[in-house]
PDB file of C-alpha atoms and ligand atoms in Angstrom:
ATOM      1  CA  UNK A 340      79.651 140.170  80.088  1.00 42.00           C
ATOM      2  CA  UNK A 341      81.203 137.271  78.211  1.00 44.00           C
ATOM      3  CA  UNK A 342      82.221 138.170  74.673  1.00 47.00           C
ATOM      4  CA  UNK A 343      81.345 135.711  71.950  1.00 52.00           C
ATOM      5  CA  UNK A 344      84.457 134.923  69.882  1.00 54.00           C
ATOM      6  CA  UNK A 345      83.967 136.338  66.481  1.00 63.00           C
ATOM      7  CA  UNK A 346      83.836 133.754  63.623  1.00 62.00           C
ATOM      8  CA  UNK A 347      87.207 135.019  62.514  1.00 66.00           C
ATOM      9  CA  UNK A 348      88.777 134.239  65.903  1.00 75.00           C
ATOM     10  CA  UNK A 349      86.879 131.025  66.663  1.00 86.00           C
ATOM     11  CA  UNK A 350      89.093 127.915  66.266  1.00 93.00           C
ATOM     12  CA  UNK A 351      89.269 126.576  62.762  1.00 96.00           C
ATOM     13  CA  UNK A 352      87.333 123.281  62.247  1.00 98.00           C
ATOM     14  CA  UNK A 353      89.820 120.444  62.126  1.00 98.00           C
ATOM     15  CA  UNK A 354      89.750 118.129  59.099  1.00 98.00           C
ATOM     16  CA  UNK A 355      91.222 114.723  58.597  1.00 98.00           C
ATOM     17  CA  UNK A 356      91.539 114.045  54.780  1.00 99.00           C
ATOM     18  CA  UNK A 357      91.562 110.415  53.671  1.00 98.00           C
ATOM     19  CA  UNK A 358      93.062 109.724  50.194  1.00 98.00           C
ATOM     20  CA  UNK A 359      94.232 106.733  48.098  1.00 98.00           C
ATOM     21  CA  UNK A 360      95.661 108.357  45.020  1.00 97.00           C
ATOM     22  CA  UNK A 361      96.965 111.534  43.429  1.00 97.00           C
ATOM     23  CA  UNK A 362      95.475 113.824  46.003  1.00 98.00           C
ATOM     24  CA  UNK A 363      94.331 116.662  43.629  1.00 98.00           C
ATOM     25  CA  UNK A 364      91.318 117.180  45.800  1.00 98.00           C
ATOM     26  CA  UNK A 365      93.507 117.327  48.924  1.00 98.00           C
ATOM     27  CA  UNK A 366      95.555 119.988  47.045  1.00 98.00           C
ATOM     28  CA  UNK A 367      92.375 121.958  46.154  1.00 98.00           C
ATOM     29  CA  UNK A 368      91.375 121.897  49.801  1.00 98.00           C
ATOM     30  CA  UNK A 369      94.747 123.181  50.911  1.00 98.00           C
ATOM     31  CA  UNK A 370      94.695 125.903  48.251  1.00 98.00           C
ATOM     32  CA  UNK A 371      91.164 126.968  49.300  1.00 98.00           C
ATOM     33  CA  UNK A 372      92.308 127.167  52.878  1.00 98.00           C
ATOM     34  CA  UNK A 373      95.400 129.269  51.911  1.00 98.00           C
ATOM     35  CA  UNK A 374      93.266 131.641  49.822  1.00 98.00           C
ATOM     36  CA  UNK A 375      90.689 132.053  52.636  1.00 97.00           C
ATOM     37  CA  UNK A 376      87.824 130.369  50.743  1.00 98.00           C
ATOM     38  CA  UNK A 377      87.717 127.503  53.224  1.00 98.00           C
ATOM     39  CA  UNK A 378      88.076 128.327  56.904  1.00 98.00           C
ATOM     40  CA  UNK A 379      89.463 125.061  58.320  1.00 98.00           C
ATOM     41  CA  UNK A 380      92.628 123.298  59.138  1.00 98.00           C
ATOM     42  CA  UNK A 381      93.856 119.914  57.778  1.00 98.00           C
ATOM     43  CA  UNK A 382      95.336 118.233  60.864  1.00 98.00           C
ATOM     44  CA  UNK A 383      95.877 114.787  59.388  1.00 98.00           C
ATOM     45  CA  UNK A 384      96.109 113.097  55.968  1.00 98.00           C
ATOM     46  CA  UNK A 385      95.739 109.243  55.889  1.00 98.00           C
ATOM     47  CA  UNK A 386      96.188 106.988  52.950  1.00 98.00           C
ATOM     48  CA  UNK A 387      95.663 103.271  52.688  1.00 98.00           C
ATOM     49  CA  UNK A 388      98.431 103.254  50.075  1.00 98.00           C
ATOM     50  CA  UNK A 389     101.938 104.133  51.298  1.00 97.00           C
ATOM     51  CA  UNK A 390     103.016 105.140  47.805  1.00 98.00           C
ATOM     52  CA  UNK A 391     100.017 107.528  47.214  1.00 98.00           C
ATOM     53  CA  UNK A 392     101.130 110.928  45.879  1.00 98.00           C
ATOM     54  CA  UNK A 393      98.636 112.500  48.247  1.00 98.00           C
ATOM     55  CA  UNK A 394     100.995 111.746  51.128  1.00 98.00           C
ATOM     56  CA  UNK A 395     103.860 113.575  49.375  1.00 98.00           C
ATOM     57  CA  UNK A 396     101.547 116.568  48.850  1.00 98.00           C
ATOM     58  CA  UNK A 397     100.601 116.531  52.523  1.00 98.00           C
ATOM     59  CA  UNK A 398     104.151 116.297  53.800  1.00 97.00           C
ATOM     60  CA  UNK A 399     105.216 119.072  51.423  1.00 97.00           C
ATOM     61  CA  UNK A 400     102.570 121.254  53.106  1.00 97.00           C
ATOM     62  CA  UNK A 401     103.867 120.128  56.548  1.00 98.00           C
ATOM     63  CA  UNK A 402     100.704 118.322  57.445  1.00 98.00           C
ATOM     64  CA  UNK A 403     100.969 115.120  59.492  1.00 98.00           C
ATOM     65  CA  UNK A 404     100.487 112.282  56.989  1.00 98.00           C
ATOM     66  CA  UNK A 405     100.330 108.595  57.718  1.00 98.00           C
ATOM     67  CA  UNK A 406      99.973 105.487  55.616  1.00 98.00           C
ATOM     68  CA  UNK A 407      97.666 102.785  57.009  1.00 97.00           C
ATOM     69  CA  UNK A 408      97.951  99.762  54.736  1.00 97.00           C
ATOM     70  CA  UNK A 409      95.066  97.358  55.113  1.00 96.00           C
ATOM     71  CA  UNK A 410      97.428  94.381  55.257  1.00 92.00           C
ATOM     72  CA  UNK A 411      98.390  95.364  58.746  1.00 86.00           C
ATOM     73  CA  UNK A 412      94.826  94.770  60.037  1.00 93.00           C
ATOM     74  CA  UNK A 413      93.059  91.501  60.660  1.00 94.00           C
ATOM     75  CA  UNK A 414      89.585  92.740  59.506  1.00 97.00           C
ATOM     76  CA  UNK A 415      87.819  95.788  58.077  1.00 96.00           C
ATOM     77  CA  UNK A 416      86.527  96.640  61.549  1.00 97.00           C
ATOM     78  CA  UNK A 417      90.055  96.494  62.988  1.00 97.00           C
ATOM     79  CA  UNK A 418      91.297  98.669  60.180  1.00 98.00           C
ATOM     80  CA  UNK A 419      88.526 101.226  60.804  1.00 98.00           C
ATOM     81  CA  UNK A 420      89.112 101.140  64.549  1.00 97.00           C
ATOM     82  CA  UNK A 421      92.800 102.082  63.863  1.00 97.00           C
ATOM     83  CA  UNK A 422      91.666 104.825  61.461  1.00 98.00           C
ATOM     84  CA  UNK A 423      89.289 106.212  63.964  1.00 98.00           C
ATOM     85  CA  UNK A 424      92.019 106.220  66.640  1.00 98.00           C
ATOM     86  CA  UNK A 425      94.424 108.170  64.430  1.00 98.00           C
ATOM     87  CA  UNK A 426      91.697 110.674  63.593  1.00 98.00           C
ATOM     88  CA  UNK A 427      90.711 111.135  67.278  1.00 98.00           C
ATOM     89  CA  UNK A 428      94.376 111.536  68.285  1.00 98.00           C
ATOM     90  CA  UNK A 429      94.763 114.260  65.714  1.00 98.00           C
ATOM     91  CA  UNK A 430      91.723 116.001  67.187  1.00 98.00           C
ATOM     92  CA  UNK A 431      89.879 116.111  63.920  1.00 98.00           C
ATOM     93  CA  UNK A 432      86.159 116.736  64.001  1.00 98.00           C
ATOM     94  CA  UNK A 433      85.501 116.158  60.287  1.00 98.00           C
ATOM     95  CA  UNK A 434      86.428 113.266  58.030  1.00 98.00           C
ATOM     96  CA  UNK A 435      86.918 114.333  54.393  1.00 98.00           C
ATOM     97  CA  UNK A 436      87.061 111.523  51.807  1.00 98.00           C
ATOM     98  CA  UNK A 437      89.102 112.691  48.825  1.00 98.00           C
ATOM     99  CA  UNK A 438      89.442 109.635  46.585  1.00 98.00           C
ATOM    100  CA  UNK A 439      89.625 107.162  49.551  1.00 98.00           C
ATOM    101  CA  UNK A 440      88.891 103.911  47.796  1.00 95.00           C
ATOM    102  CA  UNK A 441      87.805 101.821  50.808  1.00 96.00           C
ATOM    103  CA  UNK A 442      84.332 101.180  51.994  1.00 95.00           C
ATOM    104  CA  UNK A 443      83.961 102.360  55.557  1.00 96.00           C
ATOM    105  CA  UNK A 444      82.323 100.067  58.118  1.00 97.00           C
ATOM    106  CA  UNK A 445      78.992 100.985  59.647  1.00 96.00           C
ATOM    107  CA  UNK A 446      80.758 101.344  63.023  1.00 97.00           C
ATOM    108  CA  UNK A 447      83.116 103.905  61.678  1.00 97.00           C
ATOM    109  CA  UNK A 448      80.281 105.832  59.918  1.00 97.00           C
ATOM    110  CA  UNK A 449      78.271 105.790  63.184  1.00 97.00           C
ATOM    111  CA  UNK A 450      81.162 107.223  65.131  1.00 97.00           C
ATOM    112  CA  UNK A 451      81.545 110.282  62.811  1.00 97.00           C
ATOM    113  CA  UNK A 452      77.854 110.431  61.838  1.00 94.00           C
ATOM    114  CA  UNK A 453      77.034 113.585  59.877  1.00 95.00           C
ATOM    115  CA  UNK A 454      80.687 114.602  59.754  1.00 98.00           C
ATOM    116  CA  UNK A 455      81.973 112.431  56.923  1.00 98.00           C
ATOM    117  CA  UNK A 456      81.907 114.041  53.507  1.00 98.00           C
ATOM    118  CA  UNK A 457      82.704 112.444  50.134  1.00 98.00           C
ATOM    119  CA  UNK A 458      83.238 113.630  46.585  1.00 98.00           C
ATOM    120  CA  UNK A 459      82.191 111.281  43.776  1.00 98.00           C
ATOM    121  CA  UNK A 460      82.937 111.738  40.060  1.00 98.00           C
ATOM    122  CA  UNK A 461      79.356 111.163  38.746  1.00 98.00           C
ATOM    123  CA  UNK A 462      75.877 112.493  39.321  1.00 98.00           C
ATOM    124  CA  UNK A 463      74.630 110.015  42.015  1.00 98.00           C
ATOM    125  CA  UNK A 464      72.622 107.868  42.143  1.00 97.00           C
ATOM    126  CA  UNK A 465      73.992 107.253  38.546  1.00 98.00           C
ATOM    127  CA  UNK A 466      77.330 105.500  38.324  1.00 98.00           C
ATOM    128  CA  UNK A 467      78.205 104.618  42.010  1.00 97.00           C
ATOM    129  CA  UNK A 468      81.338 102.742  42.903  1.00 95.00           C
ATOM    130  CA  UNK A 469      84.986 102.848  42.058  1.00 95.00           C
ATOM    131  CA  UNK A 470      84.620 102.980  38.221  1.00 97.00           C
ATOM    132  CA  UNK A 471      82.186 105.894  37.915  1.00 98.00           C
ATOM    133  CA  UNK A 472      84.026 107.691  35.060  1.00 98.00           C
ATOM    134  CA  UNK A 473      84.510 104.547  32.894  1.00 98.00           C
ATOM    135  CA  UNK A 474      80.979 103.404  33.670  1.00 98.00           C
ATOM    136  CA  UNK A 475      79.512 106.707  32.474  1.00 98.00           C
ATOM    137  CA  UNK A 476      81.537 106.446  29.174  1.00 98.00           C
ATOM    138  CA  UNK A 477      80.628 102.815  28.663  1.00 98.00           C
ATOM    139  CA  UNK A 478      76.986 103.651  29.181  1.00 98.00           C
ATOM    140  CA  UNK A 479      77.111 106.308  26.528  1.00 98.00           C
ATOM    141  CA  UNK A 480      76.031 109.022  28.967  1.00 98.00           C
ATOM    142  CA  UNK A 481      75.892 112.509  27.452  1.00 98.00           C
ATOM    143  CA  UNK A 482      76.165 114.206  30.785  1.00 98.00           C
ATOM    144  CA  UNK A 483      77.876 113.125  33.972  1.00 98.00           C
ATOM    145  CA  UNK A 484      79.203 115.284  36.762  1.00 98.00           C
ATOM    146  CA  UNK A 485      80.264 115.586  40.320  1.00 98.00           C
ATOM    147  CA  UNK A 486      78.469 114.854  43.655  1.00 98.00           C
ATOM    148  CA  UNK A 487      79.387 115.896  47.062  1.00 98.00           C
ATOM    149  CA  UNK A 488      77.511 113.959  49.725  1.00 98.00           C
ATOM    150  CA  UNK A 489      77.343 113.085  53.354  1.00 98.00           C
ATOM    151  CA  UNK A 490      78.468 109.515  54.016  1.00 97.00           C
ATOM    152  CA  UNK A 491      76.152 106.849  55.280  1.00 93.00           C
ATOM    153  CA  UNK A 492      76.786 103.138  55.750  1.00 88.00           C
ATOM    154  CA  UNK A 493      75.473 102.363  52.233  1.00 87.00           C
ATOM    155  CA  UNK A 494      78.081 103.166  49.675  1.00 85.00           C
ATOM    156  CA  UNK A 495      77.573 106.354  47.603  1.00 88.00           C
ATOM    157  CA  UNK A 496      74.061 106.775  48.979  1.00 91.00           C
ATOM    158  CA  UNK A 497      74.292 109.563  51.591  1.00 96.00           C
ATOM    159  CA  UNK A 498      72.289 112.865  51.363  1.00 97.00           C
ATOM    160  CA  UNK A 499      73.489 115.039  48.519  1.00 98.00           C
ATOM    161  CA  UNK A 500      75.046 118.356  49.422  1.00 98.00           C
ATOM    162  CA  UNK A 501      76.021 119.644  45.981  1.00 98.00           C
ATOM    163  CA  UNK A 502      76.111 118.503  42.348  1.00 98.00           C
ATOM    164  CA  UNK A 503      77.448 119.992  39.169  1.00 98.00           C
ATOM    165  CA  UNK A 504      77.084 118.542  35.577  1.00 98.00           C
ATOM    166  CA  UNK A 505      79.869 117.883  33.173  1.00 98.00           C
ATOM    167  CA  UNK A 506      79.110 117.223  29.422  1.00 98.00           C
ATOM    168  CA  UNK A 507      80.637 114.069  27.971  1.00 98.00           C
ATOM    169  CA  UNK A 508      82.268 114.979  24.580  1.00 98.00           C
ATOM    170  CA  UNK A 509      82.386 112.730  21.593  1.00 96.00           C
ATOM    171  CA  UNK A 510      85.921 111.239  21.632  1.00 96.00           C
ATOM    172  CA  UNK A 511      86.280 111.585  25.372  1.00 98.00           C
ATOM    173  CA  UNK A 512      88.570 109.044  27.000  1.00 98.00           C
ATOM    174  CA  UNK A 513      88.478 108.337  30.735  1.00 98.00           C
ATOM    175  CA  UNK A 514      91.530 110.574  31.096  1.00 98.00           C
ATOM    176  CA  UNK A 515      90.103 113.536  29.245  1.00 98.00           C
ATOM    177  CA  UNK A 516      86.720 113.296  31.031  1.00 98.00           C
ATOM    178  CA  UNK A 517      88.411 112.816  34.368  1.00 98.00           C
ATOM    179  CA  UNK A 518      90.450 115.948  33.814  1.00 98.00           C
ATOM    180  CA  UNK A 519      87.304 118.013  33.311  1.00 98.00           C
ATOM    181  CA  UNK A 520      85.560 116.333  36.260  1.00 98.00           C
ATOM    182  CA  UNK A 521      88.515 117.255  38.457  1.00 98.00           C
ATOM    183  CA  UNK A 522      88.281 120.784  37.520  1.00 98.00           C
ATOM    184  CA  UNK A 523      84.725 120.883  38.762  1.00 98.00           C
ATOM    185  CA  UNK A 524      85.579 118.851  41.895  1.00 98.00           C
ATOM    186  CA  UNK A 525      88.344 121.191  42.797  1.00 98.00           C
ATOM    187  CA  UNK A 526      85.850 124.142  42.850  1.00 98.00           C
ATOM    188  CA  UNK A 527      82.788 122.360  44.304  1.00 98.00           C
ATOM    189  CA  UNK A 528      84.348 120.272  47.017  1.00 98.00           C
ATOM    190  CA  UNK A 529      86.091 123.010  49.070  1.00 98.00           C
ATOM    191  CA  UNK A 530      82.873 125.081  48.756  1.00 98.00           C
ATOM    192  CA  UNK A 531      80.694 122.236  50.061  1.00 98.00           C
ATOM    193  CA  UNK A 532      83.118 121.480  52.926  1.00 98.00           C
ATOM    194  CA  UNK A 533      82.978 125.119  53.904  1.00 98.00           C
ATOM    195  CA  UNK A 534      79.142 124.921  54.065  1.00 98.00           C
ATOM    196  CA  UNK A 535      79.398 121.731  56.170  1.00 98.00           C
ATOM    197  CA  UNK A 536      81.945 122.947  58.665  1.00 98.00           C
ATOM    198  CA  UNK A 537      80.286 126.234  59.230  1.00 97.00           C
ATOM    199  CA  UNK A 538      77.093 124.488  60.074  1.00 97.00           C
ATOM    200  CA  UNK A 539      75.046 125.687  57.188  1.00 97.00           C
ATOM    201  CA  UNK A 540      73.701 122.265  56.072  1.00 98.00           C
ATOM    202  CA  UNK A 541      70.205 121.346  57.217  1.00 97.00           C
ATOM    203  CA  UNK A 542      69.650 117.669  56.633  1.00 97.00           C
ATOM    204  CA  UNK A 543      66.030 116.345  56.668  1.00 96.00           C
ATOM    205  CA  UNK A 544      65.981 112.733  55.539  1.00 93.00           C
ATOM    206  CA  UNK A 545      67.662 112.675  52.164  1.00 94.00           C
ATOM    207  CA  UNK A 546      67.226 116.414  51.628  1.00 97.00           C
ATOM    208  CA  UNK A 547      70.002 118.861  52.371  1.00 97.00           C
ATOM    209  CA  UNK A 548      69.287 122.560  52.221  1.00 97.00           C
ATOM    210  CA  UNK A 549      71.626 125.545  52.867  1.00 97.00           C
ATOM    211  CA  UNK A 550      70.853 127.781  55.817  1.00 94.00           C
ATOM    212  CA  UNK A 551      71.462 131.543  55.624  1.00 86.00           C
TER     213      UNK A 551
HETATM  214  C1  GAR B 339      88.282 111.918  42.502  1.00 71.19           C
HETATM  215  O1  GAR B 339      87.906 112.082  41.189  1.00 71.19           O
HETATM  216  C2  GAR B 339      87.093 111.437  43.328  1.00 71.19           C
HETATM  217  O2  GAR B 339      85.873 111.967  42.914  1.00 71.19           O
HETATM  218  C3  GAR B 339      87.183 109.962  43.197  1.00 71.19           C
HETATM  219  O3  GAR B 339      88.590 109.625  43.254  1.00 71.19           O
HETATM  220  C4  GAR B 339      89.305 110.710  42.648  1.00 71.19           C
HETATM  221  C5  GAR B 339      90.463 111.116  43.473  1.00 71.19           C
HETATM  222  O4  GAR B 339      91.290 111.927  42.828  1.00 71.19           O
HETATM  223  N1  GAR B 339      86.448 109.305  44.180  1.00 71.19           N
HETATM  224  C6  GAR B 339      85.723 108.176  43.977  1.00 71.19           C
HETATM  225  O5  GAR B 339      85.666 107.698  42.838  1.00 71.19           O
HETATM  226  C7  GAR B 339      84.935 107.679  45.154  1.00 71.19           C
HETATM  227  N2  GAR B 339      83.995 106.683  44.784  1.00 71.19           N
HETATM  228  P1  GAR B 339      92.415 112.741  43.604  1.00 71.19           P
HETATM  229  O6  GAR B 339      93.229 111.711  44.443  1.00 71.19           O
HETATM  230  O7  GAR B 339      93.234 113.403  42.561  1.00 71.19           O
HETATM  231  O8  GAR B 339      91.720 113.744  44.572  1.00 71.19           O
END
């Protein structure tokens, strides 16, 4: 009789984390893994910015970390082909976007279809794009929040896995609001990644439900 490996002994899902900036979400993922709240392994960190603090965090945690500056590629497709090669070489099954400020090409999204996850600092579909926190403030929103979603070719439009609201306070600046958004992201994102990698997400069109 062939024994099924128990969940505990089964190999940990392998994640490639893509970052452009501070890497606080990367750090939250690493902490969640260390504390056993996320059963996965980060096998590669990639940044498009060689000076990104996220790379320093990764190296400190002894995770292979590479900078892929866009200038070295002739086109977005060539850049994403190089990115996909690095991810494949690392044996990563999941692509985790943690503040990666580049738009992925449809070819890249197809290649990792259903296995690319993103965190966004607004309640999508409100305030998509790279200036979500400033846009929410400028719009006078009373509530904004955090969205975790699966990535599709259209920017910030994939099926929503999880959302959490954050109140905008009078006198908030982008920095104070972002600090509160980060606290929510750091709790919500590792949890949503755990659901994704353990196969609990059922995706029907735009609707994502949680199995079990
Ligand atoms: C996060 O707040 C994330 O939601 C945002 O970038 C920040 C990265 O912070 N992503 C986007 O705006 C994507 N459109 P971090 O580097 O400290 O994790």
